Short mmCIF file of C-alpha atoms in Angstrom, two decimals:
data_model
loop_
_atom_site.label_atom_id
_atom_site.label_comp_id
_atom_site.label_asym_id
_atom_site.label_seq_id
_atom_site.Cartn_x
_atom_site.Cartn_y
_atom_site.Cartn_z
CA UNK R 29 138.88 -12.21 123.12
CA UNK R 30 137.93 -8.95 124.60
CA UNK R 31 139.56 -9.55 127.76
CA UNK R 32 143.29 -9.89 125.94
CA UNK R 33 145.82 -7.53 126.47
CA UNK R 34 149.24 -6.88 125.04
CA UNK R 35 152.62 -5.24 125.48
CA UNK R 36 154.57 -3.33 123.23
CA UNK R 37 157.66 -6.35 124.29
CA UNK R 38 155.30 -9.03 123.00
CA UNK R 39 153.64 -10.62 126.06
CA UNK R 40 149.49 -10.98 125.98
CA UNK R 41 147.84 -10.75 129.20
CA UNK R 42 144.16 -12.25 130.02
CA UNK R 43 142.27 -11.90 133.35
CA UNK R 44 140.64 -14.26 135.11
CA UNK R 45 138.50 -13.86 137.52
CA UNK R 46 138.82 -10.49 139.34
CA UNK R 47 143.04 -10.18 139.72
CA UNK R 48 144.58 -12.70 138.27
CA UNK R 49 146.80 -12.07 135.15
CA UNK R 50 147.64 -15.34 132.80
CA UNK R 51 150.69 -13.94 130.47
CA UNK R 52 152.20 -15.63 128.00
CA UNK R 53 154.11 -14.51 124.77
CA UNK R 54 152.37 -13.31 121.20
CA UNK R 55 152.45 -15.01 118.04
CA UNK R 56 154.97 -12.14 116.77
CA UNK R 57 157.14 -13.00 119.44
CA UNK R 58 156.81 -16.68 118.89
CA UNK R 59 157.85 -16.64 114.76
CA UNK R 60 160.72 -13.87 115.88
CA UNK R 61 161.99 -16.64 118.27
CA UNK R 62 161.89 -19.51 116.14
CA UNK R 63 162.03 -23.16 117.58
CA UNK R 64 161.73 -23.15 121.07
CA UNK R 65 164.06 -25.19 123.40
CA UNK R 66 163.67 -24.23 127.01
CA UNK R 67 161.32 -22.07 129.25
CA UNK R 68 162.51 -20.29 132.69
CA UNK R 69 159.68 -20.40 134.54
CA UNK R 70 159.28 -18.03 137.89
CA UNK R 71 159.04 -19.50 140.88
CA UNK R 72 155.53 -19.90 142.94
CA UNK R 73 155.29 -16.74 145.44
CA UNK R 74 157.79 -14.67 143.82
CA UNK R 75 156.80 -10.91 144.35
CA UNK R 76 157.47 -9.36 140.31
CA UNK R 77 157.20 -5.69 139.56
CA UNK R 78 155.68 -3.64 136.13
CA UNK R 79 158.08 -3.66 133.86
CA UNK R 80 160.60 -6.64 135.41
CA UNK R 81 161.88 -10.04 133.62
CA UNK R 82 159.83 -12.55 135.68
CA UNK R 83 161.05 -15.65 132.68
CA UNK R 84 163.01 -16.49 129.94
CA UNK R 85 162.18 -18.43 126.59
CA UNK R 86 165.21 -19.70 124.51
CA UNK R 87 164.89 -21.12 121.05
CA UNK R 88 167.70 -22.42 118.99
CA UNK R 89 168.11 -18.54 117.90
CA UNK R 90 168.38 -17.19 120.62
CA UNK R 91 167.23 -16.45 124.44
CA UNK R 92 164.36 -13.32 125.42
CA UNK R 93 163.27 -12.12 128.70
CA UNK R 94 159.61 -11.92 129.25
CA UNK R 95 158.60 -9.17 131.33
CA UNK R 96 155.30 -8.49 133.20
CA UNK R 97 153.02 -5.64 132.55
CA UNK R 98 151.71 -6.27 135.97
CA UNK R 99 152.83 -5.97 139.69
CA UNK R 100 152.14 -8.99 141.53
CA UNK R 101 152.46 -12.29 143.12
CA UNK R 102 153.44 -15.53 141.09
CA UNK R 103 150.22 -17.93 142.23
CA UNK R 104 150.77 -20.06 139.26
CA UNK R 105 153.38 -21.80 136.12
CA UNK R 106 152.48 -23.88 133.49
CA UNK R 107 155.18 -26.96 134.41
CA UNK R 108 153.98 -28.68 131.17
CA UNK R 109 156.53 -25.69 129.35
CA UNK R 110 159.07 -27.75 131.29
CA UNK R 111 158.86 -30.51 129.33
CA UNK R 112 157.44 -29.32 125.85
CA UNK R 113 158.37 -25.46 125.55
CA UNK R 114 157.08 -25.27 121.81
CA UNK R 115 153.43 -25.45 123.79
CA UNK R 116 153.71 -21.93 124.12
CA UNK R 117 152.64 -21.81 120.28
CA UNK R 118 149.63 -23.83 120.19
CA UNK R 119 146.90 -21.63 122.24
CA UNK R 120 146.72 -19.27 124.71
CA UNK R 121 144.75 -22.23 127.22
CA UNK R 122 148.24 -24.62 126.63
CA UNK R 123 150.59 -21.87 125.78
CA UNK R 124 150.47 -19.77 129.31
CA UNK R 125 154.35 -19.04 131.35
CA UNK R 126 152.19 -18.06 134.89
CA UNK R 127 149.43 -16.34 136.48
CA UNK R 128 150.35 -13.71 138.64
CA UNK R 129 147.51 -12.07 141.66
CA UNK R 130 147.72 -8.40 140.45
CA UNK R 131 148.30 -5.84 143.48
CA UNK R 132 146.98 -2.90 141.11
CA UNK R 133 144.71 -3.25 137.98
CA UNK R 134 145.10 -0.06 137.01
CA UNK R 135 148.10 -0.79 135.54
CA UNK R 136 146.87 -2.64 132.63
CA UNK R 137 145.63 1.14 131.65
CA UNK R 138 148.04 1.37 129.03
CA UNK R 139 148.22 -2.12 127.02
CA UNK R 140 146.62 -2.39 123.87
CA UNK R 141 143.86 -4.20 122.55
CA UNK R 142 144.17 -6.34 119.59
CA UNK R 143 143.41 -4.21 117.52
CA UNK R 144 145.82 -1.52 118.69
CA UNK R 145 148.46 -4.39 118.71
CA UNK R 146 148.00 -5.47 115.34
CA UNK R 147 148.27 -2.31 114.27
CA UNK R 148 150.91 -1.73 116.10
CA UNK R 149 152.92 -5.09 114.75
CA UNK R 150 152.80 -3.73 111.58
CA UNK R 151 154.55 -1.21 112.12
CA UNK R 152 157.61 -3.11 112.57
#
């Protein structure tokens, strides 16, 4: 997907329509994590910052803070992660934490395409 974007903590980021950012967490993040128990979702309307936790994903391992690569407003959380938090590894459509309305696009300026993130995975 041309439109996918990712962080150098792990999250991908896809745009829909004009401003909205769907983020969720890579596969690399995923296998580091393990089996997953629980997801802290944000709550609706919550104002997050570049850079800032916004949720949390435990596994069995071990808990991570998901950050957001985007400044914005929380318009949307996948509940279902509520329920079954080991969607987050079957595809980026079931798989999504939230959808946040971006305040400035120009900050995806500096996350990678996948290329640039699979190159930059193996690195590690």
């Amino acid at each position: 997907m041309s439109n996918l974007k990712f962080t150098k903590d792990h999250e991908w980021l896809k745009i829909e329509g004009d401003d909205t950012a769907v983020l969720g967490i890579t596969d690399y993040a995923q296998n580091a994590l393990g089996d997953l128990v629980y997801v802290e979702l944000p709550s609706i309307g919550k104002s997050v910052k570049k850079g800032e936790h916004f949720a949390v994903v435990e596994s069995v391992k071990t808990a991570a803070e998901v950050y957001t690569p985007v400044t914005g407003e929380v318009v949307a959380v996948n509940d279902d992660l509520s329920t079954d938090p080991e969607l987050i590894k079957k595809s980026l459509e079931e798989g999504w934490i939230a959808k946040i309305k971006m305040t400035n696009a120009d900050e995806m300026a500096g996350l990678m395409d996948q290329a640039a993130y699979d190159a930059f995975v193996k690195t590690l």
